[in-house]
Short mmCIF file of N, CA and C in Angstrom, two decimals:
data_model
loop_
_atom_site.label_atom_id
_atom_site.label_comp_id
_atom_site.label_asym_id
_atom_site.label_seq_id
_atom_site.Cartn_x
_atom_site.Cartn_y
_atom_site.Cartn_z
N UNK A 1 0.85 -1.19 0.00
CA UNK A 1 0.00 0.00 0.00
C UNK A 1 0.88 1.23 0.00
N UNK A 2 0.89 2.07 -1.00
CA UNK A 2 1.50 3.54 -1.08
C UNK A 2 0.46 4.43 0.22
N UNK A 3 1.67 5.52 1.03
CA UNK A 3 1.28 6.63 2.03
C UNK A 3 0.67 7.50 1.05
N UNK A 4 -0.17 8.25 0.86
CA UNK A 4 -0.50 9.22 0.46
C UNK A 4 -0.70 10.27 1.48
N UNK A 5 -0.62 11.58 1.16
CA UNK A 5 -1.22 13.03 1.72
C UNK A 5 -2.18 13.05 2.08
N UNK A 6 -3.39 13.37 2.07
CA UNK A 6 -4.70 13.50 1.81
C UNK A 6 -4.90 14.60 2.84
N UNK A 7 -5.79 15.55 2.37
CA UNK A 7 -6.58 17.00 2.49
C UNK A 7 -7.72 16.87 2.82
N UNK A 8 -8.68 17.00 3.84
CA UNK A 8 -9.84 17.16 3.87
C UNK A 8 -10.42 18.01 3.94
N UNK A 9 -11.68 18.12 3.33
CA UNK A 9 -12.10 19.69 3.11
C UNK A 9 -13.50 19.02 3.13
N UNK A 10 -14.02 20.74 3.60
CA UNK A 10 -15.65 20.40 4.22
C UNK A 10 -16.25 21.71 4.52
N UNK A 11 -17.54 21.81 4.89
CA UNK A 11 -18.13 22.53 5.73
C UNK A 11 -17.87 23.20 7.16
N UNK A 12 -17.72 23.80 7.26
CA UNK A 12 -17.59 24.11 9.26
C UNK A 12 -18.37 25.51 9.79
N UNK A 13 -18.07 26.39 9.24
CA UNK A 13 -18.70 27.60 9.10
C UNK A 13 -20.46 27.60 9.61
N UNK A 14 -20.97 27.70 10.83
CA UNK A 14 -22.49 27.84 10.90
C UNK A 14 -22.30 26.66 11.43
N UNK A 15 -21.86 25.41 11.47
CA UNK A 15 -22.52 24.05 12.08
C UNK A 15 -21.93 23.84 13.27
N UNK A 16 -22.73 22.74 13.96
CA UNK A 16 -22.58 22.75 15.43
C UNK A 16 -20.90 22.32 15.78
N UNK A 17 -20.49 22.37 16.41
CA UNK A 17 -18.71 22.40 16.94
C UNK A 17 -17.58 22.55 15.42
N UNK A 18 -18.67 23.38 14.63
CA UNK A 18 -17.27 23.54 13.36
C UNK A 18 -17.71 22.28 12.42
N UNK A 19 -18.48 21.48 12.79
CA UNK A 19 -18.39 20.18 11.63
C UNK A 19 -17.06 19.22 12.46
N UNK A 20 -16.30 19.53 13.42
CA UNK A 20 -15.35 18.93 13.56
C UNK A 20 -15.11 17.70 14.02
N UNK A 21 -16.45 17.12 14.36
CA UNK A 21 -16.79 15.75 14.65
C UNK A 21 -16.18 14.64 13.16
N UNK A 22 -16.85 15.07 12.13
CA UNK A 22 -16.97 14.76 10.42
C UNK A 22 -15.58 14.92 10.12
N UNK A 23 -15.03 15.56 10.56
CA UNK A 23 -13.28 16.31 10.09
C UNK A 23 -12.89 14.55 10.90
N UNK A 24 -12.89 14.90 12.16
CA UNK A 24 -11.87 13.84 13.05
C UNK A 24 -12.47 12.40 12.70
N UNK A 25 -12.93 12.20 12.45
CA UNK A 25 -13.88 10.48 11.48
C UNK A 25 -13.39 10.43 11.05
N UNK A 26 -12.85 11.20 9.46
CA UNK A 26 -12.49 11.09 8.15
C UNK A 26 -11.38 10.88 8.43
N UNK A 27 -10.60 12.01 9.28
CA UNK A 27 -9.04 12.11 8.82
C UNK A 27 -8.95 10.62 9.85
N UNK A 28 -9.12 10.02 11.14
CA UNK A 28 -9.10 8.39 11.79
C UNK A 28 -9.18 7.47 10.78
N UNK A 29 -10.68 7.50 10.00
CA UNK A 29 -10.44 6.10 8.47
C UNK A 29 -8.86 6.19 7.36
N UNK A 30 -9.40 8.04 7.24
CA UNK A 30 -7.66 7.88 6.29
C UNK A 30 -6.41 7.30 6.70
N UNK A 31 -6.41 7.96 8.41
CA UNK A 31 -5.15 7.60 8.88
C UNK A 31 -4.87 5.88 9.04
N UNK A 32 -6.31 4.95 9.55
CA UNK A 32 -6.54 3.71 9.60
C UNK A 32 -5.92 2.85 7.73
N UNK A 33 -5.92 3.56 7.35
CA UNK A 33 -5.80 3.20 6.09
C UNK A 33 -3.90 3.27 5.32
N UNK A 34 -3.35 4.06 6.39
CA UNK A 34 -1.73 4.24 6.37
C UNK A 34 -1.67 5.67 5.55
N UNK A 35 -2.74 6.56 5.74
CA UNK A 35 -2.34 8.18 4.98
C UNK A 35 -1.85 9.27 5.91
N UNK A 36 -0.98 10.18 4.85
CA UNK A 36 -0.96 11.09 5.88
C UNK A 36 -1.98 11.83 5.58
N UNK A 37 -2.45 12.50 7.17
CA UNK A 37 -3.64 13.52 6.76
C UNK A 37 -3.46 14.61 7.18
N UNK A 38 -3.92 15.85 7.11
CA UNK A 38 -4.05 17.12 6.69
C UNK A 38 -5.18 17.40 7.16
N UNK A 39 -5.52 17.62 8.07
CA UNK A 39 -7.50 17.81 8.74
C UNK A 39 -7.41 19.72 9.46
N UNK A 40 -8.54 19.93 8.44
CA UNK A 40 -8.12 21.30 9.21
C UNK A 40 -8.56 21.81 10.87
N UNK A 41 -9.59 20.87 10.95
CA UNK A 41 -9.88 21.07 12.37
C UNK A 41 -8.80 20.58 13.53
N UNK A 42 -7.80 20.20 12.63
CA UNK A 42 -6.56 19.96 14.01
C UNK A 42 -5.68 21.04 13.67
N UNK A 43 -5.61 21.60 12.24
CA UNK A 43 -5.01 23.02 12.06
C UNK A 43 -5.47 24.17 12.41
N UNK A 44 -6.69 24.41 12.94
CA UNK A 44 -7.50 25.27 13.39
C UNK A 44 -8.04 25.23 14.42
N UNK A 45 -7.55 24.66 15.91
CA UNK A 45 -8.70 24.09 16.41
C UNK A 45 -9.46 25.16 17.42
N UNK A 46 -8.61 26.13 17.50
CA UNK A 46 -9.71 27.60 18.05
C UNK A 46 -10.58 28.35 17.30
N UNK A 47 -11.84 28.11 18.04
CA UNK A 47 -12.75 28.68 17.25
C UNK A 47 -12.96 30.14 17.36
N UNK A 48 -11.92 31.31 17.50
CA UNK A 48 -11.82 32.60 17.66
C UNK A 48 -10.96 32.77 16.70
N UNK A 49 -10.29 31.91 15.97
CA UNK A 49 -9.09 32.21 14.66
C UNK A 49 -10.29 32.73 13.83
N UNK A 50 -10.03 33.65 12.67
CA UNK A 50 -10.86 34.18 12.04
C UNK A 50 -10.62 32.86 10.54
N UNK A 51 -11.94 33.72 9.96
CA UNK A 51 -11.77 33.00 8.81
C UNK A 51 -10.44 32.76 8.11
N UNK A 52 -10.01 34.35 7.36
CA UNK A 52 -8.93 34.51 6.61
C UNK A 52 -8.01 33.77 7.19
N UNK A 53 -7.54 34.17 8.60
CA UNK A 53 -6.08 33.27 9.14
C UNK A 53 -6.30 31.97 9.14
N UNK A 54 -7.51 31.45 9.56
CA UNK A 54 -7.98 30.07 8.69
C UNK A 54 -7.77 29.03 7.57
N UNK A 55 -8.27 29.94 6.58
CA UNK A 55 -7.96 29.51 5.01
C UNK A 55 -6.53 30.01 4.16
N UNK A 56 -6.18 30.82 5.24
CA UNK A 56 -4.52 30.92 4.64
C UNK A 56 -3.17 29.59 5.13
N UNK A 57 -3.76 29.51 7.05
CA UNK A 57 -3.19 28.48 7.12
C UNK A 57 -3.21 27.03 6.33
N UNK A 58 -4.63 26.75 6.27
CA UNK A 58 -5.35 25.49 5.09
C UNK A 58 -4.45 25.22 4.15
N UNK A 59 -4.49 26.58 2.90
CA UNK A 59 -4.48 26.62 2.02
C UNK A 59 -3.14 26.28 1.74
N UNK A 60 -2.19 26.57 2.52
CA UNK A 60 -0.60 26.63 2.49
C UNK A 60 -0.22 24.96 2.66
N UNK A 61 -1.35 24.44 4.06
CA UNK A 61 -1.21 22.77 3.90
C UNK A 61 -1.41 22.14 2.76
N UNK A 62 -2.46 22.57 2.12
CA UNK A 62 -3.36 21.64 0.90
C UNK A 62 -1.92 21.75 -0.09
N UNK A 63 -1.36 22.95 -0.52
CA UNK A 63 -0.90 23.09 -1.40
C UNK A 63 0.49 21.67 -1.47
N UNK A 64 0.54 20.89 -0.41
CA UNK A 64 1.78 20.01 0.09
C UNK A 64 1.12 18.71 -0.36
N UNK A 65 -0.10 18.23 -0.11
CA UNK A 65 -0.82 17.31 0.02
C UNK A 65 -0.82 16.82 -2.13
N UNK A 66 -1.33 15.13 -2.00
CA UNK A 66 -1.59 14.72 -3.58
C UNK A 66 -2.78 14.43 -3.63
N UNK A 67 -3.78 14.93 -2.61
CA UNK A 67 -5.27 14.43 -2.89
C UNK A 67 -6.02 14.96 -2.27
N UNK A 68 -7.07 15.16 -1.93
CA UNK A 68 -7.94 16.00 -1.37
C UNK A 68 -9.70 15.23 -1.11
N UNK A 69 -10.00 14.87 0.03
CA UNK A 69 -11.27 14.47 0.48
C UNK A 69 -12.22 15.41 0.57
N UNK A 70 -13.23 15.70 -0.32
CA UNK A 70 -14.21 16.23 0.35
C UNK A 70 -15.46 15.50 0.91
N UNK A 71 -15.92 16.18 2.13
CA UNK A 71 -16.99 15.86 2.80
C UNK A 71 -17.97 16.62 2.42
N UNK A 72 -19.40 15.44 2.89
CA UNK A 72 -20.94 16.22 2.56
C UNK A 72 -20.94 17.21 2.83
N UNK A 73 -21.47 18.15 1.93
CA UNK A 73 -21.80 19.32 2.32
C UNK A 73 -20.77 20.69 1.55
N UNK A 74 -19.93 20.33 1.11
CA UNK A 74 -18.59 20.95 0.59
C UNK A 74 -19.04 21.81 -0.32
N UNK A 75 -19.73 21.56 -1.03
CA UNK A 75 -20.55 22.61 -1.91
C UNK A 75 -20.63 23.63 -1.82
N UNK A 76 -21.54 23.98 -0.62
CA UNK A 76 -21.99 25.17 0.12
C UNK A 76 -21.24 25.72 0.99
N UNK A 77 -19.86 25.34 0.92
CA UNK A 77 -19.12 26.16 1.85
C UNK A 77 -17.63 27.17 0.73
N UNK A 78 -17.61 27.99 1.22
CA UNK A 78 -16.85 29.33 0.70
C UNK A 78 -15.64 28.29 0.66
N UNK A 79 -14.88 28.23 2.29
CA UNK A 79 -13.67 27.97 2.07
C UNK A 79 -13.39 26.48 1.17
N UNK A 80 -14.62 25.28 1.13
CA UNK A 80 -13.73 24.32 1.15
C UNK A 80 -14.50 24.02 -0.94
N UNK A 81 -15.15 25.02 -1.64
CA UNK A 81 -15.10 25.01 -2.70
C UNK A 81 -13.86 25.87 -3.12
N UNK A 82 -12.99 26.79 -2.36
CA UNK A 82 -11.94 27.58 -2.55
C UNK A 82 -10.91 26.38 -2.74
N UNK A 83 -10.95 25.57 -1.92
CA UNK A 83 -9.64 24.29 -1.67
C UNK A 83 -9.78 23.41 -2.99
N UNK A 84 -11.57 22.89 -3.12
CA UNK A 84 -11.30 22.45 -4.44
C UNK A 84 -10.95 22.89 -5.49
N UNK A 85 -10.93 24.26 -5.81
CA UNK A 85 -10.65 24.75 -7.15
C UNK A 85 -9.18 25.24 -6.71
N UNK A 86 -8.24 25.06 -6.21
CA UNK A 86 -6.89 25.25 -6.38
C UNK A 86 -6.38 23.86 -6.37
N UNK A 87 -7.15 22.69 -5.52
CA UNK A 87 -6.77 21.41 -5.65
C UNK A 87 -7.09 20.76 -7.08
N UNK A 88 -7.90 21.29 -7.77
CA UNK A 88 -8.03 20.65 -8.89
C UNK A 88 -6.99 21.49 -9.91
N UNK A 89 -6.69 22.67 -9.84
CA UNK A 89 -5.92 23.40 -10.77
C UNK A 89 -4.68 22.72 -10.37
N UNK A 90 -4.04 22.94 -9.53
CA UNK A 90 -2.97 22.17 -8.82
C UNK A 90 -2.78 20.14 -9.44
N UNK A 91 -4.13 19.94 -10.21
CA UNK A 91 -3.55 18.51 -10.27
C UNK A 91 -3.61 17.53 -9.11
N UNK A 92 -4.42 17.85 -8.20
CA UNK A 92 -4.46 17.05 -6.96
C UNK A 92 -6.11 15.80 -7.51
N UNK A 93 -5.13 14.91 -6.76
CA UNK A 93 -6.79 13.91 -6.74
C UNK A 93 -7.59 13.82 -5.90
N UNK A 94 -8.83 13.89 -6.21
CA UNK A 94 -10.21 14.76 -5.71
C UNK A 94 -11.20 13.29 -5.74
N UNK A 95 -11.47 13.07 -4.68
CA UNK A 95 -12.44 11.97 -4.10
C UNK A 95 -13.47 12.80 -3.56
N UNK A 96 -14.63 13.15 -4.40
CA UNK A 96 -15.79 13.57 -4.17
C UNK A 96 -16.33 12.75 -2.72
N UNK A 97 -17.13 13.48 -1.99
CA UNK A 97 -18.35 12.95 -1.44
C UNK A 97 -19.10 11.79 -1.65
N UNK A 98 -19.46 12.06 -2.61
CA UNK A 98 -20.20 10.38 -3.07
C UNK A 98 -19.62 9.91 -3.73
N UNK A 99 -19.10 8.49 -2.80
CA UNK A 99 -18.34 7.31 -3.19
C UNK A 99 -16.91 7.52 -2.76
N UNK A 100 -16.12 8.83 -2.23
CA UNK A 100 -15.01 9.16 -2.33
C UNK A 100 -14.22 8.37 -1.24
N UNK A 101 -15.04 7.43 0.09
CA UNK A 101 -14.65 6.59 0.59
C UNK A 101 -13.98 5.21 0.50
N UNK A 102 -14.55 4.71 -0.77
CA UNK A 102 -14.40 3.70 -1.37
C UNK A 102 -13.24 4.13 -2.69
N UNK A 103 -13.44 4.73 -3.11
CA UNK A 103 -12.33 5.23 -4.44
C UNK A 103 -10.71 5.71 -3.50
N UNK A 104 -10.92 5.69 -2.05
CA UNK A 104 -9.67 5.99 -1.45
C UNK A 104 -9.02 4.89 -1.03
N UNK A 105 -10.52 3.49 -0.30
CA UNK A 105 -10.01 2.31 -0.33
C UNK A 105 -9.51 1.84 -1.36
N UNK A 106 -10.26 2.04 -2.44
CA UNK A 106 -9.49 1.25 -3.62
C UNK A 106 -7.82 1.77 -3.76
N UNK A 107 -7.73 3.00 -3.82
CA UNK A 107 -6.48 3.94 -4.55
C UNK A 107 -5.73 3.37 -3.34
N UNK A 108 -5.92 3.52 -1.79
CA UNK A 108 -4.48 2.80 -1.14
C UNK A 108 -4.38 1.10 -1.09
N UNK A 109 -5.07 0.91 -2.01
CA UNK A 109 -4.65 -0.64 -2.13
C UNK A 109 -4.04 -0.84 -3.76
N UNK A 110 -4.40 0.09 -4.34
CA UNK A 110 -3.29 0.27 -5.63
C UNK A 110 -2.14 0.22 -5.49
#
């Protein structure tokens, strides 16, 4: 099994503790799986950091990372459609929401 990076990106903004329940799940299966992960709710974990110092810290991680998870909901959020569209310009691999669990099992058993 190859280590990969992996980025997670999501919602947090408006939802109850940040979404950061959904953050720490994801990045535990990735890590269960031998990845490195990148979770921004362990890069952020005060909720008085503002947005901007937020998505600058993020953004500087993602840019290190070869793949990028998004979680439900990613759509509708500012910062983490910001992450996909530099992760996809950037050439990063992008495991949507639906199904992106299984397309990660598959890819670390490639």
């Amino acid at each position: 099994m190859s280590n990969h990076r992996i980025y997670v990106a999501g919602p947090m903004t408006g939802l109850p503790q940040f979404n950061f329940p959904a953050f720490h799940a994801e990045a535990k299966r990735l890590r269960a799986l031998g990845h490195e992960v990148v979770n921004p709710a362990e890069l952020n974990p005060d909720p008085c950091t503002t947005w901007h110092d937020c998505m600058r810290r993020d953004i500087a991680a993602l840019v290190t990372c070869s793949a990028i998870r998004l979680l439900p909901g990613w759509q509708g959020s500012k910062g983490a459609t910001l992450e996909h569209h530099i992760a996809e310009r950037l050439g990063l691999l992008i495991f949507g929401a639906e199904g992106g669990a299984e397309a990660i099992t598959d890819w670390a058993a490639a």
